[in-house]
JSON list of C-alpha atoms in Angstrom, two decimals:
[
{"chain": "A", "resi": 202, "resn": "MET", "atom": "CA", "xyz": [0.04, -56.48, 59.21]},
{"chain": "A", "resi": 203, "resn": "ASP", "atom": "CA", "xyz": [-0.04, -58.89, 62.59]},
{"chain": "A", "resi": 204, "resn": "LEU", "atom": "CA", "xyz": [0.02, -56.99, 65.74]},
{"chain": "A", "resi": 205, "resn": "VAL", "atom": "CA", "xyz": [3.21, -57.04, 66.25]},
{"chain": "A", "resi": 206, "resn": "ASP", "atom": "CA", "xyz": [4.23, -54.85, 62.91]},
{"chain": "A", "resi": 207, "resn": "LEU", "atom": "CA", "xyz": [1.21, -52.90, 63.74]},
{"chain": "A", "resi": 208, "resn": "ILE", "atom": "CA", "xyz": [2.90, -52.27, 67.45]},
{"chain": "A", "resi": 209, "resn": "ILE", "atom": "CA", "xyz": [6.84, -51.77, 66.73]},
{"chain": "A", "resi": 210, "resn": "GLU", "atom": "CA", "xyz": [5.14, -49.02, 63.47]},
{"chain": "A", "resi": 211, "resn": "LYS", "atom": "CA", "xyz": [2.87, -47.21, 66.17]},
{"chain": "A", "resi": 212, "resn": "ARG", "atom": "CA", "xyz": [5.28, -46.58, 68.91]},
{"chain": "A", "resi": 213, "resn": "PHE", "atom": "CA", "xyz": [6.21, -43.04, 67.85]},
{"chain": "A", "resi": 214, "resn": "LEU", "atom": "CA", "xyz": [2.83, -42.37, 69.23]},
{"chain": "A", "resi": 215, "resn": "GLY", "atom": "CA", "xyz": [3.63, -43.23, 72.85]},
{"chain": "A", "resi": 216, "resn": "GLN", "atom": "CA", "xyz": [7.52, -41.86, 72.27]},
{"chain": "A", "resi": 217, "resn": "GLU", "atom": "CA", "xyz": [5.79, -38.25, 71.27]},
{"chain": "A", "resi": 218, "resn": "PHE", "atom": "CA", "xyz": [3.60, -38.42, 74.08]},
{"chain": "A", "resi": 219, "resn": "LEU", "atom": "CA", "xyz": [5.94, -38.82, 76.70]},
{"chain": "A", "resi": 220, "resn": "THR", "atom": "CA", "xyz": [8.34, -35.88, 75.32]},
{"chain": "A", "resi": 221, "resn": "TRP", "atom": "CA", "xyz": [4.99, -33.66, 74.90]},
{"chain": "A", "resi": 222, "resn": "LEU", "atom": "CA", "xyz": [4.29, -34.35, 78.41]},
{"chain": "A", "resi": 223, "resn": "TRP", "atom": "CA", "xyz": [7.70, -33.74, 79.39]},
{"chain": "A", "resi": 224, "resn": "TYR", "atom": "CA", "xyz": [7.44, -30.04, 77.48]},
{"chain": "A", "resi": 225, "resn": "LYS", "atom": "CA", "xyz": [4.20, -29.69, 78.98]},
{"chain": "A", "resi": 226, "resn": "SER", "atom": "CA", "xyz": [5.60, -29.59, 82.55]},
{"chain": "A", "resi": 227, "resn": "ASP", "atom": "CA", "xyz": [8.37, -28.35, 82.03]},
{"chain": "A", "resi": 228, "resn": "GLU", "atom": "CA", "xyz": [6.74, -25.06, 80.28]},
{"chain": "A", "resi": 229, "resn": "ARG", "atom": "CA", "xyz": [4.46, -24.62, 83.28]},
{"chain": "A", "resi": 230, "resn": "GLY", "atom": "CA", "xyz": [6.87, -24.98, 85.88]},
{"chain": "A", "resi": 231, "resn": "GLY", "atom": "CA", "xyz": [5.48, -28.35, 86.63]},
{"chain": "A", "resi": 232, "resn": "THR", "atom": "CA", "xyz": [1.44, -28.63, 85.54]},
{"chain": "A", "resi": 233, "resn": "VAL", "atom": "CA", "xyz": [0.04, -29.24, 82.64]},
{"chain": "A", "resi": 234, "resn": "ALA", "atom": "CA", "xyz": [-3.89, -27.85, 82.62]},
{"chain": "A", "resi": 235, "resn": "LEU", "atom": "CA", "xyz": [-5.93, -30.80, 82.37]},
{"chain": "A", "resi": 236, "resn": "PRO", "atom": "CA", "xyz": [-9.69, -29.03, 80.94]},
{"chain": "A", "resi": 237, "resn": "GLY", "atom": "CA", "xyz": [-12.10, -30.63, 82.95]},
{"chain": "A", "resi": 238, "resn": "THR", "atom": "CA", "xyz": [-9.75, -31.38, 85.92]},
{"chain": "A", "resi": 239, "resn": "GLY", "atom": "CA", "xyz": [-7.77, -28.66, 86.41]},
{"chain": "A", "resi": 240, "resn": "ASP", "atom": "CA", "xyz": [-4.00, -28.22, 87.18]},
{"chain": "A", "resi": 241, "resn": "ILE", "atom": "CA", "xyz": [-2.32, -31.73, 87.64]},
{"chain": "A", "resi": 242, "resn": "GLN", "atom": "CA", "xyz": [1.61, -31.70, 88.36]},
{"chain": "A", "resi": 243, "resn": "LEU", "atom": "CA", "xyz": [3.50, -33.44, 86.28]},
{"chain": "A", "resi": 244, "resn": "VAL", "atom": "CA", "xyz": [7.37, -33.79, 87.74]},
{"chain": "A", "resi": 245, "resn": "PHE", "atom": "CA", "xyz": [9.62, -36.01, 85.71]},
{"chain": "A", "resi": 246, "resn": "GLU", "atom": "CA", "xyz": [11.82, -37.69, 88.10]},
{"chain": "A", "resi": 247, "resn": "LYS", "atom": "CA", "xyz": [15.06, -39.24, 87.97]},
{"chain": "A", "resi": 248, "resn": "HIS", "atom": "CA", "xyz": [14.96, -41.54, 85.39]},
{"chain": "A", "resi": 249, "resn": "MET", "atom": "CA", "xyz": [14.58, -41.68, 82.00]},
{"chain": "A", "resi": 250, "resn": "LEU", "atom": "CA", "xyz": [15.42, -44.37, 79.29]},
{"chain": "A", "resi": 251, "resn": "LEU", "atom": "CA", "xyz": [16.38, -42.92, 75.50]},
{"chain": "A", "resi": 252, "resn": "GLU", "atom": "CA", "xyz": [16.38, -45.22, 72.33]},
{"chain": "A", "resi": 253, "resn": "TYR", "atom": "CA", "xyz": [17.92, -44.64, 69.00]},
{"chain": "A", "resi": 254, "resn": "GLY", "atom": "CA", "xyz": [18.15, -46.55, 65.62]},
{"chain": "A", "resi": 255, "resn": "GLU", "atom": "CA", "xyz": [17.28, -50.10, 65.05]},
{"chain": "A", "resi": 256, "resn": "GLY", "atom": "CA", "xyz": [18.82, -53.77, 64.38]},
{"chain": "A", "resi": 257, "resn": "GLU", "atom": "CA", "xyz": [22.73, -53.79, 65.02]},
{"chain": "A", "resi": 258, "resn": "ALA", "atom": "CA", "xyz": [22.78, -50.21, 65.45]},
{"chain": "A", "resi": 259, "resn": "PHE", "atom": "CA", "xyz": [20.14, -50.15, 68.39]},
{"chain": "A", "resi": 260, "resn": "GLU", "atom": "CA", "xyz": [21.11, -47.85, 71.57]},
{"chain": "A", "resi": 261, "resn": "LYS", "atom": "CA", "xyz": [19.44, -47.12, 74.25]},
{"chain": "A", "resi": 262, "resn": "ILE", "atom": "CA", "xyz": [21.16, -44.69, 77.04]},
{"chain": "A", "resi": 263, "resn": "ILE", "atom": "CA", "xyz": [19.04, -44.17, 80.69]},
{"chain": "A", "resi": 264, "resn": "CYS", "atom": "CA", "xyz": [20.06, -40.06, 82.06]},
{"chain": "A", "resi": 265, "resn": "GLN", "atom": "CA", "xyz": [19.14, -39.99, 85.63]},
{"chain": "A", "resi": 266, "resn": "GLY", "atom": "CA", "xyz": [19.26, -36.94, 87.80]},
{"chain": "A", "resi": 267, "resn": "LEU", "atom": "CA", "xyz": [17.27, -34.14, 89.35]},
{"chain": "A", "resi": 268, "resn": "GLN", "atom": "CA", "xyz": [14.33, -33.67, 86.93]},
{"chain": "A", "resi": 269, "resn": "ALA", "atom": "CA", "xyz": [16.36, -29.27, 86.41]},
{"chain": "A", "resi": 270, "resn": "GLU", "atom": "CA", "xyz": [19.35, -32.20, 85.90]},
{"chain": "A", "resi": 271, "resn": "LEU", "atom": "CA", "xyz": [18.15, -34.00, 82.83]},
{"chain": "A", "resi": 272, "resn": "LYS", "atom": "CA", "xyz": [20.05, -31.96, 80.20]},
{"chain": "A", "resi": 273, "resn": "GLU", "atom": "CA", "xyz": [21.99, -35.46, 79.23]},
{"chain": "A", "resi": 274, "resn": "ALA", "atom": "CA", "xyz": [18.52, -36.29, 78.20]},
{"chain": "A", "resi": 275, "resn": "ARG", "atom": "CA", "xyz": [17.73, -32.82, 76.58]},
{"chain": "A", "resi": 276, "resn": "THR", "atom": "CA", "xyz": [20.67, -33.84, 74.35]},
{"chain": "A", "resi": 277, "resn": "GLY", "atom": "CA", "xyz": [19.93, -36.92, 73.69]},
{"chain": "A", "resi": 278, "resn": "LEU", "atom": "CA", "xyz": [16.72, -35.85, 72.35]},
{"chain": "A", "resi": 279, "resn": "ARG", "atom": "CA", "xyz": [18.55, -33.03, 70.11]},
{"chain": "A", "resi": 280, "resn": "MET", "atom": "CA", "xyz": [20.49, -36.01, 68.82]},
{"chain": "A", "resi": 281, "resn": "GLY", "atom": "CA", "xyz": [17.58, -37.07, 67.40]},
{"chain": "A", "resi": 282, "resn": "LYS", "atom": "CA", "xyz": [17.25, -40.42, 70.12]},
{"chain": "A", "resi": 283, "resn": "LYS", "atom": "CA", "xyz": [13.22, -40.81, 71.36]},
{"chain": "A", "resi": 284, "resn": "LEU", "atom": "CA", "xyz": [12.01, -40.58, 74.88]},
{"chain": "A", "resi": 285, "resn": "GLU", "atom": "CA", "xyz": [11.31, -44.54, 75.74]},
{"chain": "A", "resi": 286, "resn": "GLN", "atom": "CA", "xyz": [10.43, -44.75, 79.68]},
{"chain": "A", "resi": 287, "resn": "ALA", "atom": "CA", "xyz": [9.90, -42.14, 82.04]},
{"chain": "A", "resi": 288, "resn": "ARG", "atom": "CA", "xyz": [9.64, -41.99, 86.00]},
{"chain": "A", "resi": 289, "resn": "ILE", "atom": "CA", "xyz": [6.88, -39.55, 86.73]},
{"chain": "A", "resi": 290, "resn": "HIS", "atom": "CA", "xyz": [5.51, -37.80, 90.49]},
{"chain": "A", "resi": 291, "resn": "MET", "atom": "CA", "xyz": [2.18, -36.91, 89.74]},
{"chain": "A", "resi": 292, "resn": "VAL", "atom": "CA", "xyz": [-0.02, -35.35, 91.59]},
{"chain": "A", "resi": 293, "resn": "GLN", "atom": "CA", "xyz": [-3.40, -34.08, 91.87]},
{"chain": "A", "resi": 294, "resn": "GLY", "atom": "CA", "xyz": [-5.46, -32.52, 93.66]},
{"chain": "A", "resi": 295, "resn": "GLU", "atom": "CA", "xyz": [-4.70, -34.61, 97.99]},
{"chain": "A", "resi": 296, "resn": "TYR", "atom": "CA", "xyz": [-3.65, -37.96, 96.35]},
{"chain": "A", "resi": 297, "resn": "GLU", "atom": "CA", "xyz": [0.21, -38.70, 94.77]},
{"chain": "A", "resi": 298, "resn": "TRP", "atom": "CA", "xyz": [1.78, -41.18, 93.13]},
{"chain": "A", "resi": 299, "resn": "HIS", "atom": "CA", "xyz": [4.82, -42.54, 91.83]},
{"chain": "A", "resi": 300, "resn": "MET", "atom": "CA", "xyz": [5.07, -44.18, 88.04]},
{"chain": "A", "resi": 301, "resn": "THR", "atom": "CA", "xyz": [7.49, -45.18, 85.18]},
{"chain": "A", "resi": 302, "resn": "ILE", "atom": "CA", "xyz": [5.87, -45.44, 81.85]},
{"chain": "A", "resi": 303, "resn": "LYS", "atom": "CA", "xyz": [6.69, -46.56, 78.69]},
{"chain": "A", "resi": 304, "resn": "ALA", "atom": "CA", "xyz": [5.89, -45.21, 75.41]},
{"chain": "A", "resi": 305, "resn": "SER", "atom": "CA", "xyz": [6.15, -48.04, 73.04]},
{"chain": "A", "resi": 306, "resn": "LEU", "atom": "CA", "xyz": [2.75, -50.13, 74.85]},
{"chain": "A", "resi": 307, "resn": "LEU", "atom": "CA", "xyz": [1.46, -46.70, 77.34]},
{"chain": "A", "resi": 308, "resn": "GLU", "atom": "CA", "xyz": [2.42, -49.60, 79.77]},
{"chain": "A", "resi": 309, "resn": "PHE", "atom": "CA", "xyz": [2.58, -48.42, 83.56]},
{"chain": "A", "resi": 310, "resn": "ARG", "atom": "CA", "xyz": [5.20, -49.39, 85.61]},
{"chain": "A", "resi": 311, "resn": "SER", "atom": "CA", "xyz": [5.93, -49.56, 89.45]},
{"chain": "A", "resi": 312, "resn": "VAL", "atom": "CA", "xyz": [3.31, -47.19, 90.32]},
{"chain": "A", "resi": 313, "resn": "LYS", "atom": "CA", "xyz": [2.84, -46.25, 93.79]},
{"chain": "A", "resi": 314, "resn": "PRO", "atom": "CA", "xyz": [-0.22, -44.93, 94.33]},
{"chain": "A", "resi": 315, "resn": "PRO", "atom": "CA", "xyz": [-0.99, -43.17, 97.02]},
{"chain": "A", "resi": 316, "resn": "ARG", "atom": "CA", "xyz": [-2.13, -43.82, 100.54]},
{"chain": "A", "resi": 317, "resn": "THR", "atom": "CA", "xyz": [-5.06, -43.33, 101.39]},
{"chain": "A", "resi": 318, "resn": "MET", "atom": "CA", "xyz": [-5.70, -44.36, 105.00]},
{"chain": "A", "resi": 319, "resn": "ALA", "atom": "CA", "xyz": [-3.94, -43.90, 107.98]},
{"chain": "A", "resi": 320, "resn": "GLU", "atom": "CA", "xyz": [-1.94, -46.94, 109.56]},
{"chain": "A", "resi": 321, "resn": "ALA", "atom": "CA", "xyz": [-4.38, -46.45, 112.23]},
{"chain": "A", "resi": 322, "resn": "GLU", "atom": "CA", "xyz": [-7.40, -47.05, 111.01]},
{"chain": "A", "resi": 323, "resn": "GLU", "atom": "CA", "xyz": [-5.78, -50.14, 108.73]},
{"chain": "A", "resi": 324, "resn": "GLY", "atom": "CA", "xyz": [-6.95, -53.32, 110.29]},
{"chain": "A", "resi": 325, "resn": "GLU", "atom": "CA", "xyz": [-6.30, -57.23, 109.67]},
{"chain": "A", "resi": 326, "resn": "THR", "atom": "CA", "xyz": [-10.48, -57.99, 109.71]},
{"chain": "A", "resi": 327, "resn": "ALA", "atom": "CA", "xyz": [-11.69, -59.38, 106.46]},
{"chain": "A", "resi": 328, "resn": "GLU", "atom": "CA", "xyz": [-13.36, -55.98, 105.53]},
{"chain": "A", "resi": 329, "resn": "ALA", "atom": "CA", "xyz": [-10.47, -54.24, 106.37]},
{"chain": "A", "resi": 330, "resn": "VAL", "atom": "CA", "xyz": [-7.79, -56.09, 103.96]},
{"chain": "A", "resi": 331, "resn": "GLU", "atom": "CA", "xyz": [-10.70, -55.91, 101.64]},
{"chain": "A", "resi": 332, "resn": "GLY", "atom": "CA", "xyz": [-11.30, -52.07, 102.22]},
{"chain": "A", "resi": 333, "resn": "ARG", "atom": "CA", "xyz": [-7.70, -51.38, 101.34]},
{"chain": "A", "resi": 334, "resn": "LEU", "atom": "CA", "xyz": [-7.59, -53.62, 98.08]},
{"chain": "A", "resi": 335, "resn": "LEU", "atom": "CA", "xyz": [-10.82, -51.93, 97.01]},
{"chain": "A", "resi": 336, "resn": "ASP", "atom": "CA", "xyz": [-9.32, -48.16, 97.48]},
{"chain": "A", "resi": 337, "resn": "ARG", "atom": "CA", "xyz": [-6.05, -49.33, 95.74]},
{"chain": "A", "resi": 338, "resn": "ILE", "atom": "CA", "xyz": [-8.06, -50.70, 92.80]},
{"chain": "A", "resi": 339, "resn": "GLY", "atom": "CA", "xyz": [-9.63, -47.23, 92.58]},
{"chain": "A", "resi": 340, "resn": "MET", "atom": "CA", "xyz": [-6.90, -44.90, 92.90]},
{"chain": "A", "resi": 341, "resn": "LEU", "atom": "CA", "xyz": [-4.92, -46.97, 90.12]},
{"chain": "A", "resi": 342, "resn": "GLU", "atom": "CA", "xyz": [-7.91, -46.83, 88.38]},
{"chain": "A", "resi": 343, "resn": "LYS", "atom": "CA", "xyz": [-7.27, -43.07, 88.57]},
{"chain": "A", "resi": 344, "resn": "ALA", "atom": "CA", "xyz": [-4.44, -42.45, 87.23]},
{"chain": "A", "resi": 345, "resn": "SER", "atom": "CA", "xyz": [-5.20, -44.60, 84.83]},
{"chain": "A", "resi": 346, "resn": "ARG", "atom": "CA", "xyz": [-7.66, -42.52, 84.35]},
{"chain": "A", "resi": 347, "resn": "THR", "atom": "CA", "xyz": [-6.08, -38.93, 84.26]},
{"chain": "A", "resi": 348, "resn": "VAL", "atom": "CA", "xyz": [-3.30, -40.32, 81.81]},
{"chain": "A", "resi": 349, "resn": "ASP", "atom": "CA", "xyz": [-5.64, -41.59, 79.15]},
{"chain": "A", "resi": 350, "resn": "ASP", "atom": "CA", "xyz": [-6.88, -37.63, 79.92]},
{"chain": "A", "resi": 351, "resn": "LEU", "atom": "CA", "xyz": [-3.56, -36.02, 79.00]},
{"chain": "A", "resi": 352, "resn": "PHE", "atom": "CA", "xyz": [-3.06, -38.37, 75.95]},
{"chain": "A", "resi": 353, "resn": "ARG", "atom": "CA", "xyz": [-6.47, -37.70, 74.59]},
{"chain": "A", "resi": 354, "resn": "LEU", "atom": "CA", "xyz": [-5.32, -34.01, 75.22]},
{"chain": "A", "resi": 355, "resn": "PHE", "atom": "CA", "xyz": [-1.51, -34.62, 73.68]},
{"chain": "A", "resi": 356, "resn": "LEU", "atom": "CA", "xyz": [-3.88, -36.70, 70.53]},
{"chain": "A", "resi": 357, "resn": "ASP", "atom": "CA", "xyz": [-6.11, -32.83, 69.56]},
{"chain": "A", "resi": 358, "resn": "VAL", "atom": "CA", "xyz": [-2.95, -31.80, 69.32]},
{"chain": "A", "resi": 359, "resn": "ARG", "atom": "CA", "xyz": [-1.15, -34.17, 67.24]},
{"chain": "A", "resi": 360, "resn": "ILE", "atom": "CA", "xyz": [-4.21, -34.87, 64.78]},
{"chain": "A", "resi": 361, "resn": "SER", "atom": "CA", "xyz": [-3.97, -31.31, 63.34]},
{"chain": "A", "resi": 362, "resn": "PRO", "atom": "CA", "xyz": [-1.23, -30.61, 61.00]},
{"chain": "A", "resi": 363, "resn": "ALA", "atom": "CA", "xyz": [-0.87, -27.21, 61.50]},
{"chain": "A", "resi": 364, "resn": "ARG", "atom": "CA", "xyz": [-1.08, -27.58, 65.50]},
{"chain": "A", "resi": 365, "resn": "TRP", "atom": "CA", "xyz": [0.85, -30.36, 65.20]},
{"chain": "A", "resi": 366, "resn": "GLN", "atom": "CA", "xyz": [3.35, -28.23, 63.30]},
{"chain": "A", "resi": 367, "resn": "GLU", "atom": "CA", "xyz": [3.54, -25.34, 65.86]},
{"chain": "A", "resi": 368, "resn": "GLU", "atom": "CA", "xyz": [3.33, -27.58, 68.90]},
{"chain": "A", "resi": 369, "resn": "ARG", "atom": "CA", "xyz": [6.32, -29.90, 67.71]},
{"chain": "A", "resi": 370, "resn": "ASP", "atom": "CA", "xyz": [8.59, -25.98, 66.93]},
{"chain": "A", "resi": 371, "resn": "ARG", "atom": "CA", "xyz": [7.76, -24.89, 70.37]},
{"chain": "A", "resi": 372, "resn": "ILE", "atom": "CA", "xyz": [8.72, -28.83, 70.88]},
{"chain": "A", "resi": 373, "resn": "SER", "atom": "CA", "xyz": [11.87, -28.18, 69.76]},
{"chain": "A", "resi": 374, "resn": "LYS", "atom": "CA", "xyz": [12.87, -25.02, 70.83]},
{"chain": "A", "resi": 375, "resn": "TRP", "atom": "CA", "xyz": [12.79, -26.24, 74.13]},
{"chain": "A", "resi": 376, "resn": "ILE", "atom": "CA", "xyz": [14.66, -29.32, 73.14]},
{"chain": "A", "resi": 377, "resn": "HIS", "atom": "CA", "xyz": [17.58, -26.61, 71.91]},
{"chain": "A", "resi": 378, "resn": "LYS", "atom": "CA", "xyz": [17.27, -24.39, 74.99]},
{"chain": "A", "resi": 379, "resn": "MET", "atom": "CA", "xyz": [19.60, -25.50, 76.71]},
{"chain": "A", "resi": 380, "resn": "GLU", "atom": "CA", "xyz": [22.87, -25.71, 74.00]}
]
């Protein structure tokens, strides 16, 4: 099996992760409890992409709207479509990120890290530019680590057949409660 086949075969895991993350966020009013870190605020924003089928029957649906109005995305999940991409607003402590996560590769897109310096503190000296760059890299790493921790939390549930079945039942009820 080559790498491309492996990626295609395992893409469901990222799609399940995004769906689980949306459910976990919605379950607690927009927050997910991350052991060792505390509550992480996760808001699924205005844009989601769902996929269904293969080959000529392959379909993509883009759903847009406010979080509470993502009824079309839930309808898509009820119809068997898979959540492939979502725009997420994440808040951890005093920092906020906006990012798009593409499920099949757990790929980050359009990451907007928090601004940590006031404009008055920013300068154009080489040291100031270097400082901003290092700060931005640090904020991107923090976002990546947080999503990795959330994925690890998901995997703890996913690898246990009994726990995963219970979680799938709860997710199924959540998907159908908007009918």
